[in-house]
Coordinates of C-alpha atoms and ligand atoms in Angstrom, one line a residue:
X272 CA 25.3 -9.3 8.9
X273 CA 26.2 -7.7 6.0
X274 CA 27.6 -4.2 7.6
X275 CA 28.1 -2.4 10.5
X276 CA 27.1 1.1 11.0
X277 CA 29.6 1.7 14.0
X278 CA 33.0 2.6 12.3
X279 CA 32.8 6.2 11.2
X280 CA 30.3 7.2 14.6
X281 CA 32.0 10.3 16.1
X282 CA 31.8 9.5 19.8
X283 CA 28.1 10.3 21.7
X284 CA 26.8 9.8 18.3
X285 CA 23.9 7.1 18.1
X286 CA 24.9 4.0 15.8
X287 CA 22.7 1.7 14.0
X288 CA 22.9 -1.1 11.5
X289 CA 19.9 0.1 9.8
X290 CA 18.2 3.7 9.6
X291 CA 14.5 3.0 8.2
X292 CA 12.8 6.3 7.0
X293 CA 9.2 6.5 7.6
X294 CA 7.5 4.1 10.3
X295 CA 3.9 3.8 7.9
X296 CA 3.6 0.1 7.0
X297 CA 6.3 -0.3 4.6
X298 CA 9.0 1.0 7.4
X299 CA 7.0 -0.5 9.8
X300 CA 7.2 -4.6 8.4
X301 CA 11.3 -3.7 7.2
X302 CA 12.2 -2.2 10.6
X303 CA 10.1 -5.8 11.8
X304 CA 12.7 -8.1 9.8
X305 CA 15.6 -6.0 9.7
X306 CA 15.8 -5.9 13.2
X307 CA 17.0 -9.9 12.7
X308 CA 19.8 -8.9 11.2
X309 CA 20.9 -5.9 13.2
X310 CA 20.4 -2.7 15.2
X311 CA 17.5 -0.9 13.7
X312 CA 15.7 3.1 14.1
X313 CA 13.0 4.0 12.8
X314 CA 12.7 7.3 12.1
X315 CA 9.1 9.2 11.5
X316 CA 8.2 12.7 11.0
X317 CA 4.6 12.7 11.6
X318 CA 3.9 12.3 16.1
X319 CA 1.5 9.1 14.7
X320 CA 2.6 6.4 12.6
X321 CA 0.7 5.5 9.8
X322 CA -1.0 9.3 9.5
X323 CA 0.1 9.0 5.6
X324 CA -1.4 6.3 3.5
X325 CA -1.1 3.8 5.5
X326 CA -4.4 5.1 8.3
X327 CA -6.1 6.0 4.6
X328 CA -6.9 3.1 2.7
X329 CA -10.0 1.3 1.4
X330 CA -8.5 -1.9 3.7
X331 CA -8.6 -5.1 0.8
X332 CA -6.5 -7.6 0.0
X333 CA -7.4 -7.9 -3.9
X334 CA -5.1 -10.8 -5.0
X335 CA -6.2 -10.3 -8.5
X336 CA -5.4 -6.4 -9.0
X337 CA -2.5 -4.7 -11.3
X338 CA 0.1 -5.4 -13.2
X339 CA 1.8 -8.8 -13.5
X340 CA 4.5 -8.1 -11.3
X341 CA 1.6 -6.7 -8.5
X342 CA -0.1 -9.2 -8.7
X343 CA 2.6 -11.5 -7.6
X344 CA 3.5 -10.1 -5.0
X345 CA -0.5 -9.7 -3.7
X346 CA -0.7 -13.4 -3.6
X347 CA 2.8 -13.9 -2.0
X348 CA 1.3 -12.0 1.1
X349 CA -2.0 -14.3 1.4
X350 CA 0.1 -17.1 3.7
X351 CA 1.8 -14.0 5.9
X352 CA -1.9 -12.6 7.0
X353 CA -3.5 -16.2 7.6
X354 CA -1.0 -17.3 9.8
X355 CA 1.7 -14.6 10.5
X356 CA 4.6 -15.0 13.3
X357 CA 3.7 -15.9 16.7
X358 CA 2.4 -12.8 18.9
X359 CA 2.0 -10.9 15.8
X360 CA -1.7 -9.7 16.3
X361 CA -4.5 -11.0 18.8
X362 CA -7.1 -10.5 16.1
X363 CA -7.4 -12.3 12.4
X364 CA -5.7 -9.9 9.7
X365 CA -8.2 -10.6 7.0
X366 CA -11.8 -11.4 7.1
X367 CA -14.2 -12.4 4.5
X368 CA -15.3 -9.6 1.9
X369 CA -15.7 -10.9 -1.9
X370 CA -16.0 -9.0 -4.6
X371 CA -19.0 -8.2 -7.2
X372 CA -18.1 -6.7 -10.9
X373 CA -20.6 -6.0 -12.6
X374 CA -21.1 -5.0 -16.4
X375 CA -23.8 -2.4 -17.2
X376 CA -26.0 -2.9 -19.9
X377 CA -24.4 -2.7 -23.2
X378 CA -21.1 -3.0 -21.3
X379 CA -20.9 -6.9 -21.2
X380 CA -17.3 -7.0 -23.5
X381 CA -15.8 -5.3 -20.3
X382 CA -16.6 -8.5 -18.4
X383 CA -14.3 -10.3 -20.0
X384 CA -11.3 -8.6 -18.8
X385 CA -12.1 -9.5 -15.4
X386 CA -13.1 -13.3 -15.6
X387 CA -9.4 -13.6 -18.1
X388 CA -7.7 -12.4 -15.0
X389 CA -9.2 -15.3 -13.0
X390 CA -6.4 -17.7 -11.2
X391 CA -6.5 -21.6 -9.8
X392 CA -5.8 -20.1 -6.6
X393 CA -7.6 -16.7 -6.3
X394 CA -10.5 -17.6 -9.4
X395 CA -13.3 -15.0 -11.0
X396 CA -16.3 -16.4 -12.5
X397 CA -19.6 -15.0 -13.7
X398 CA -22.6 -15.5 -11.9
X399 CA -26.4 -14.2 -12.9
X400 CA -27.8 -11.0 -12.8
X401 CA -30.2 -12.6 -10.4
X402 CA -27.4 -13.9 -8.0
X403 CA -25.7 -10.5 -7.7
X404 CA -29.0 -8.8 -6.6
X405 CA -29.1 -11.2 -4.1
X406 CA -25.2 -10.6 -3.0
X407 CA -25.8 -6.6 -2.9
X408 CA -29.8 -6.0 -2.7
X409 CA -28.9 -2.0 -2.9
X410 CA -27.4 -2.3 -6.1
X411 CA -30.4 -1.1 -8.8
X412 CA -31.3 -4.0 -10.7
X413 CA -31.2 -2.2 -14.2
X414 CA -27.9 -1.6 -13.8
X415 CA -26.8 -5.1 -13.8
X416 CA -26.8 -6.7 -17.6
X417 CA -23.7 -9.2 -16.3
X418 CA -21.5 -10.2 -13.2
X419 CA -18.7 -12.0 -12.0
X420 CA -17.7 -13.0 -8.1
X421 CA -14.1 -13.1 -6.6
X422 CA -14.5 -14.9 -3.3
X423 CA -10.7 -14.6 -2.6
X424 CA -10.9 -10.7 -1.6
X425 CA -10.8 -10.1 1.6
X426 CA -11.1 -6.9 4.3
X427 CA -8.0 -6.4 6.3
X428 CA -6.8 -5.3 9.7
X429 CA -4.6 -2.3 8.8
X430 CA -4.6 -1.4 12.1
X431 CA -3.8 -4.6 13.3
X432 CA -1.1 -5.3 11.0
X433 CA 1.0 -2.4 10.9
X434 CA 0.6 -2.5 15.0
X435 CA 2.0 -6.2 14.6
X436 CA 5.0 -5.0 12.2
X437 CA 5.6 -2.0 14.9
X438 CA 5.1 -4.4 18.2
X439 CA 7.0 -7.2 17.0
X440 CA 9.7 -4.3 15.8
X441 CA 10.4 -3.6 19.5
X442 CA 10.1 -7.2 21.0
X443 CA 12.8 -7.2 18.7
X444 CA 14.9 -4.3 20.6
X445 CA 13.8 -1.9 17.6
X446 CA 13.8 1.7 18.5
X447 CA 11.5 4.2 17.1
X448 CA 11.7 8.2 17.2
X449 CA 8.3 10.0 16.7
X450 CA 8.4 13.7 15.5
X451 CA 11.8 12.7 14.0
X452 CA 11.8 14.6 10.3
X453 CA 14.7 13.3 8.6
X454 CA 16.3 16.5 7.1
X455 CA 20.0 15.4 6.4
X456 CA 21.7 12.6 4.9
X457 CA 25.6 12.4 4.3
X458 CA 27.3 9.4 2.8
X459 CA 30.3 8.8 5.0
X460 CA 33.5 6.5 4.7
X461 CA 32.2 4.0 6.1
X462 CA 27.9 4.3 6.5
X463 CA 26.1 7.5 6.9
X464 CA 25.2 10.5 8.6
X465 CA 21.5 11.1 9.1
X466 CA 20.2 14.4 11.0
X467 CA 16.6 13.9 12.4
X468 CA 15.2 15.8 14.8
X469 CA 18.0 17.8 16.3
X470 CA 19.4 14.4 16.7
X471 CA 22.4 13.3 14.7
X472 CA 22.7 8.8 13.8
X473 CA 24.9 6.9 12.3
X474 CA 23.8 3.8 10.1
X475 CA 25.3 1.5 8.0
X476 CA 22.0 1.6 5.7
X477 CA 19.2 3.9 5.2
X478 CA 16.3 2.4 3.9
X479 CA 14.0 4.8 2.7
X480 CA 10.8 4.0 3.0
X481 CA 9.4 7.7 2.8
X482 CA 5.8 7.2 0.6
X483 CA 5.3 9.4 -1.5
X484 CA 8.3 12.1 -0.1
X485 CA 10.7 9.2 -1.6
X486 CA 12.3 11.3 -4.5
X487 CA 12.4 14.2 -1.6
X488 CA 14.9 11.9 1.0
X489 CA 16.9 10.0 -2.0
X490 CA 17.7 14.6 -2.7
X491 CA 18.6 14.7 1.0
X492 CA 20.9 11.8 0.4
X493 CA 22.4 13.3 -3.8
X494 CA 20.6 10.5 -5.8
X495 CA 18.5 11.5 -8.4
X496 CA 14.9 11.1 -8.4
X497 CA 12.9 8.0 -10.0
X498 CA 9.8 9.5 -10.6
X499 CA 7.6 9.1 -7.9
X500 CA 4.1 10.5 -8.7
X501 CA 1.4 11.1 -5.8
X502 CA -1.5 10.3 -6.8
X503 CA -4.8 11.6 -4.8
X504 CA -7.4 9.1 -4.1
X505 CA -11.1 10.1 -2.0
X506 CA -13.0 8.3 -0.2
X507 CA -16.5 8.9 1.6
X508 CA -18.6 7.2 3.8
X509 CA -22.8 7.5 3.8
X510 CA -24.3 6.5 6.9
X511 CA -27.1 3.0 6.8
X512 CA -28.9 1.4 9.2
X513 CA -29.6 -1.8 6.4
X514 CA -27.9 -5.0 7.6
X515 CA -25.3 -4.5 4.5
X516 CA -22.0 -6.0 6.9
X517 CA -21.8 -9.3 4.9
X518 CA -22.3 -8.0 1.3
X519 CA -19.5 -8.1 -1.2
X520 CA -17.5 -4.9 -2.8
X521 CA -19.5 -3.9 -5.9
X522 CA -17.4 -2.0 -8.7
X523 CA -18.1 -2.2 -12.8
X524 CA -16.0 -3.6 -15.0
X525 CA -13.8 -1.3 -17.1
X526 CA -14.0 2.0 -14.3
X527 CA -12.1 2.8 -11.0
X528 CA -15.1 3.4 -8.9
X529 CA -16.0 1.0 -5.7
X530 CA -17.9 0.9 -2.8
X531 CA -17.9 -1.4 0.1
X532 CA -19.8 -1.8 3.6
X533 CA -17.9 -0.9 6.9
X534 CA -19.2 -0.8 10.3
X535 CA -22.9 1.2 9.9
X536 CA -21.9 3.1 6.8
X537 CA -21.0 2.3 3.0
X538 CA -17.7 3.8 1.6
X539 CA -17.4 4.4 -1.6
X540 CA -14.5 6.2 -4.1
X541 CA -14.5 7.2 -7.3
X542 CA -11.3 6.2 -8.3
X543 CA -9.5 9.1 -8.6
X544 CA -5.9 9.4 -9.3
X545 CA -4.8 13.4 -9.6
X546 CA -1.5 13.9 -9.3
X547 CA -0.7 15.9 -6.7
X548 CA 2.5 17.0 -4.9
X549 CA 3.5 15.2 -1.9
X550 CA 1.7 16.7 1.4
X551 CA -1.3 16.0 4.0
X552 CA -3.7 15.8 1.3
X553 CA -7.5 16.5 1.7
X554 CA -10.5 15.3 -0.2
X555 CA -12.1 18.2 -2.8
X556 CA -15.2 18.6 -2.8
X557 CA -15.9 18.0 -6.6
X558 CA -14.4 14.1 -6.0
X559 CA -17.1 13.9 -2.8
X560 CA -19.6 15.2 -4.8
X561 CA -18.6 12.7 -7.8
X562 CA -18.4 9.8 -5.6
X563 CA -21.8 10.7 -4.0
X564 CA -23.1 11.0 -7.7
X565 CA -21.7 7.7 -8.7
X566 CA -23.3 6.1 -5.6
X567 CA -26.5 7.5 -6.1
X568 CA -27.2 6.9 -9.9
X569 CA -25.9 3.0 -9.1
X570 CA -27.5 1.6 -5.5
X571 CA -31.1 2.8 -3.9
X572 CA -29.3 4.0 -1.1
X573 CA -30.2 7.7 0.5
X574 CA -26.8 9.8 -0.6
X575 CA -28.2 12.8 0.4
X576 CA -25.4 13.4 3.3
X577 CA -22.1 12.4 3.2
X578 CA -21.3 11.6 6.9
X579 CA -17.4 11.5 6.6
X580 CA -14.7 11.8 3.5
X581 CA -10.8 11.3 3.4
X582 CA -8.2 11.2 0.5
X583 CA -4.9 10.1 0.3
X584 CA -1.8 9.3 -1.8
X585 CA -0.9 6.2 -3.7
X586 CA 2.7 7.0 -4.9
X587 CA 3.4 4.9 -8.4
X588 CA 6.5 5.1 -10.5
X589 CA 6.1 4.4 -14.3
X590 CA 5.3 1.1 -14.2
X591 CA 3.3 0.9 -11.5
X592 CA 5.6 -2.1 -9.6
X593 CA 7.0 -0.9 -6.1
X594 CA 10.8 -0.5 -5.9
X595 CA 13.0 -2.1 -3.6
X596 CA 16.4 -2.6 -4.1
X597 CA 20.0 -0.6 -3.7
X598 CA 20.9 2.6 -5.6
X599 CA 23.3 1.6 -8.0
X600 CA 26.6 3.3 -7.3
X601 CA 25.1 4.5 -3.7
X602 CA 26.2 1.7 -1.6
X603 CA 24.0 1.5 1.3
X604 CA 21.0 3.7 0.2
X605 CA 18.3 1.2 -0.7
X606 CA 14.5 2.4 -1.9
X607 CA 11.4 1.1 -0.1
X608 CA 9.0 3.2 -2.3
X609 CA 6.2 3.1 -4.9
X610 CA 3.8 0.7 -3.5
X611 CA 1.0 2.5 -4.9
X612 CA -2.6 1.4 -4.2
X613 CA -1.1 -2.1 -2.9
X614 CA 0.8 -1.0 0.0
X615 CA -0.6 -2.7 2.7
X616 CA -1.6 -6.6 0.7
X617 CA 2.7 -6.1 0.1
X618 CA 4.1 -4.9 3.4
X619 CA 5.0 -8.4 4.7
X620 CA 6.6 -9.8 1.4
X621 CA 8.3 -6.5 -0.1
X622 CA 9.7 -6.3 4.3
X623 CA 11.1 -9.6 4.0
X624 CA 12.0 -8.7 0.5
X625 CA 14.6 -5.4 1.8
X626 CA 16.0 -8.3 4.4
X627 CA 16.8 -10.7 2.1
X628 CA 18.6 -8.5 -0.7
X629 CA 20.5 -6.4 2.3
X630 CA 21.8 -10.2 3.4
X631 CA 22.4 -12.2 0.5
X632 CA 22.3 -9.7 -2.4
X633 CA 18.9 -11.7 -3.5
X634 CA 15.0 -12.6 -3.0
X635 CA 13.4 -14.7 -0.9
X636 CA 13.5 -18.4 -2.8
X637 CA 9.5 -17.9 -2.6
X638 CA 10.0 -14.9 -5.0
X639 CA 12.2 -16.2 -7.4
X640 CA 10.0 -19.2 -7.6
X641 CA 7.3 -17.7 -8.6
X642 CA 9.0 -15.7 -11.4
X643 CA 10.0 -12.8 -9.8
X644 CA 13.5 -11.5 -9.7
X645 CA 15.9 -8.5 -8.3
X646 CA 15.4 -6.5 -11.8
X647 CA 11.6 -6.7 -11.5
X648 CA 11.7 -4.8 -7.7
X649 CA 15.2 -3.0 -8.5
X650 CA 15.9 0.9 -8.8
X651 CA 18.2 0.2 -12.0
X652 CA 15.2 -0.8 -14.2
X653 CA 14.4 3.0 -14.0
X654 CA 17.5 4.3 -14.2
X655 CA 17.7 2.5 -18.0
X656 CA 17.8 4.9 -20.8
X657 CA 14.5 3.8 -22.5
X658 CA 15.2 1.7 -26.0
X659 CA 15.4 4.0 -28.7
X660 CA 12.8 3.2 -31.4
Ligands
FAD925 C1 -7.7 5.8 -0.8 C2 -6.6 4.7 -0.8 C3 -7.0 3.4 -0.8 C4 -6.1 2.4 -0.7 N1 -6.5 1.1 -0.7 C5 -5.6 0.1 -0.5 C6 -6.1 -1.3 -0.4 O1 -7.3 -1.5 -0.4 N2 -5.1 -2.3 -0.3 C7 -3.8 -2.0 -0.2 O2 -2.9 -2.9 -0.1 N3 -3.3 -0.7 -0.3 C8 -4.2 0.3 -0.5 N4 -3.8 1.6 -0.6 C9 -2.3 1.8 -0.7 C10 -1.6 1.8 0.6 O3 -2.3 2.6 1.6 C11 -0.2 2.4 0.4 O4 0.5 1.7 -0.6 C12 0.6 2.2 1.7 O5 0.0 2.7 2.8 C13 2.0 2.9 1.5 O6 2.6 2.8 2.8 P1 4.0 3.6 3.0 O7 4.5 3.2 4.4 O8 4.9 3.3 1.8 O9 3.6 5.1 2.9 P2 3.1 6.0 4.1 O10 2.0 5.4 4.9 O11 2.7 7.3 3.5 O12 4.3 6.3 5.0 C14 5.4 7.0 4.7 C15 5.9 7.7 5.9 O13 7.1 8.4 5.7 C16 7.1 9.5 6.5 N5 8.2 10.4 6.0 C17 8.2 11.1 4.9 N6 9.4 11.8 4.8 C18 10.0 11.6 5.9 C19 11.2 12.2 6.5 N7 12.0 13.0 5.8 N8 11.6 11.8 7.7 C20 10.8 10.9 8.4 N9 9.7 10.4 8.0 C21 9.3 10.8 6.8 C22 5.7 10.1 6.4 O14 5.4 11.0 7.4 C23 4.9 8.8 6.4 O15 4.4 8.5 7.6 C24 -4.7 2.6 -0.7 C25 -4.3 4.0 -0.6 C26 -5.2 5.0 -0.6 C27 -4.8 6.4 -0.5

C-alpha cells in the first residue's frame, strides 16, 4: 500500500484508502482494482450508476478508432472482455458486430484512410460493392461506389460490464454511497477531507473519476482545470421488423455518422459533437431530425417515425487521449477523466492503469510494452506551456 487514509480522521469520521468520485464505468473498474490495494468508497451523485455516459453509448468496441495513443489502449482491453476475472459477468462481454465503410461515389480517396489504419491484429480491407449489399441489404445500392470490412468490431455488454466492475467491487468489501454529491474537498496533513452527502470521509486518495464534471471536482479540491470539453452526442432508434440482427455497422468514410442494428430497431447518430456544458443532456430535435435525414437519404428503410432518441456527453481534453495520472504538486489527487467516445472499450485497462501508478509510481508492463508511457496518460502533459513558435 502506498498510503493510508487513517491518520488525520477526526474520530466517528469514516476512513478510506481510496475515495473514487463517480461510480459510471470508469469509477466503477478503479473502485474494482483499487479495492486490492486498500479500503475503497465510491461515491455517486446520481441514485443509478451509470445514468451519465456510461447507460448512453452506441455499445462497440472499435479497436481501430482515434488517435494513436486511443487506439492502444482499445486493443489493450480486447484480452480483459474475452476472458475477464472469474465471476466477473455470467454473460459474454462482446459479441460479433463488424463494421462496413463505405465510400460514396466520387468519394473513393476517403477509402484509403480507413484501409491505412488496418492492423495484423484488428485488419481493414476492401471488399466489393456487391459484397457490402449483401452484408447490409438496406443500404441503397447507388450509394455504394467502394467498401472496406473490419471483422474485429464487436457489440458490447455495457450493462454487463460495468455490473461486473461494480459486483466484483463489493466481493471485494467495496462500499458504495448512492445520492452521494461530492460537494467538498480539503487537502489535509495527511489525506483529505471529502463532504458528500451530509456525510463527512476521510481518504488517503481521491480519484476523480467525475466525466464530464471533472474540471468541476479538481475546483472543489483548488487545482486548476485541464480543459475538459462535453461534447453532445444523439442517438435515435427507428423501429424494423427486417431480420437486420447479424448485419454489420455501416458508416462512410471521411463523416461521423453510423448506424447499427439492436434488438427490433436500427440506431443510428449523426455524429454530433456540440459542446455543451456539463449536465443531464437531452437530444435536440434538429440532431433527430438530421440523423433521421441521414438515414433516410442512405438505406430503404421507412424513417418516417423515430421510436426513441437519447444524447449524451463524451468529455475530451485537447488531444483527445484520456487522463490518468496524479496532479503534479497535489499529492494524492489523481484524474480519471477524458475518456471521450472510448470510455467503455478503456474502462478495464485505464482501472488497472490508476492501480498500478498509485502502487508503483508506473504502468502496467503490458502498457509500456506497447509504447505507451506515464506522460502519454499523465495530467502534466496539459499543464506544459505550449512550445513557442
Ligand atoms: C452517444 C455516445 C456513444 C458512445 N459510444 C461509445 C462506444 O461505442 N464505445 C465506447 O467505448 N465508448 C463510447 N462512448 C463513450 C463512453 O460512454 C464514455 O467515455 C464513458 O461512459 C465515460 O464514463 P465515465 O465513468 O468517465 O463517465 P460517466 O458515465 O458520465 O460517469 C461519471 C459519473 O460521475 C458522477 N459525478 C459527477 N460529479 C460528481 C460529484 N461531484 N460527486 C459524485 N459523483 C459525481 C456523475 O453523476 C456520473 O455518474 C459513447 C458516448 C456517447 C455519449
Amino acid at each position: 500500500m502506498v498510503a493510508s487514509g487513517s491518520r488525520d480522521a477526526k474520530p466517528g469520521m469514516k476512513n478510506y484508502d481510496f475515495v473514487v468520485v463517480g461510480a459510471g464505468i470508469s469509477g466503477a473498474s478503479a473502485a474494482f482494482y483499487l479495492a486490492d490495494l486498500g479500503t475503497v468508497l465510491l461515491l455517486e451523485t446520481e441514485a443509478v450508476p451509470g445514468y451519465h455516459s456510461t447507460g448512453r453509448s452506441a455499445a462497440l468496441f472499435t479497436p481501430n478508432f482515434g488517435p494513436p495513443v486511443v487506439r492502444k489502449l482499445n486493443v489493450a482491453g480486447h484480452d480483459f472482455f474475452v476472458s475477464p476475472p472469474d465471476g466477473f459477468s455470467d454473460r459474454p462481454l462482446l459479441t460479433p458486430r463488424q463494421s462496413l465503410t463505405i465510400a460514396r461515389p466520387g468519394e473513393e480517396e476517403n477509402l484509403a484512410a480507413v484501409l491505412a489504419s488496418s492492423t495484423a491484429q484488428h485488419p481493414i480491407f476492401e471488399i466489393t460493392p456487391e459484397e457490402a449489399c449483401r452484408l447490409t441489404p438496406i443500404v441503397r445500392r447507388d450509394v455504394i461506389a467502394a467498401a472496406a470490412l473490419e471483422p474485429g468490431v464487436t457489440d458490447m455488454d455495457v450493462a454487463a460490464i460495468h455490473q461486473g466492475f461494480l459486483g466484483g467491487f463489493r466481493k471485494k468489501g467495496g462500499v458504495i454511497h448512492i445520492s452521494a454529491h461530492v460537494s467538498g474537498l480539503y487537502r489535509e496533513s495527511q489525506g483529505w477531507r471529502v463532504e458528500a452527502g451530509g456525510e463527512t470521509f476521510h481518504a488517503g486518495f481521491i480519484i476523480n473519476a467525475a466525466g464530464a464534471w471533472g474540471d468541476h471536482v479538481a475546483g472543489l479540491a483548488g487545482i486548476a482545470p485541464i480543459g475538459l470539453v462535453a461534447k453532445r452526442r444523439t442517438m435515435i432508434g427507428i423501429e424494423t421488423s427486417l431480420p437486420l440482427a447479424e448485419t454489420p455497422l455501416v458508416e462512410f468514410a471521411g463523416e461521423e455518422a453510423y448506424f447499427k442494428p439492436d434488438t427490433g430497431r436500427i440506431l443510428a447518430s449523426p455524429g454530433d459533437e456540440t459542446p455543451v456544458p456539463p449536465q443531464d443532456v437531452q437530444p435536440e430535435e434538429w440532431d433527430i431530425a438530421v440523423a433521421a435525414d441521414w438515414l433516410q437519404r442512405h438505406t430503404t428503410l421507412d424513417v418516417r417515425r423515430v421510436a426513441n432518441s437519447w444524447a449524451g456527453l463524451r468529455t475530451f481534453v485537447s488531444d483527445h487521449a484520456p487522463v490518468v495520472g496524479e496532479e503534479p504538486g497535489h499529492p494524492g489527487f489523481f484524474w480519471l477523466v477524458g475518456q471521450g467516445g472510448y470510455g467503455i472499450m478503456h474502462s478495464p485497462t485505464l482501472g488497472r492503469a490508476t492501480a498500478a501508478l498509485i502502487e508503483t509510481g508506473d504502468l502496467p508492463p503490458d502498457l509500456l510494452v506497447i509504447g505507451l508511457g506515464v506522460d502519454d496518460l499523465g495530467p502534466a502533459r496539459l499543464r506544459r506551456a505550449p512550445a513557442q513558435p
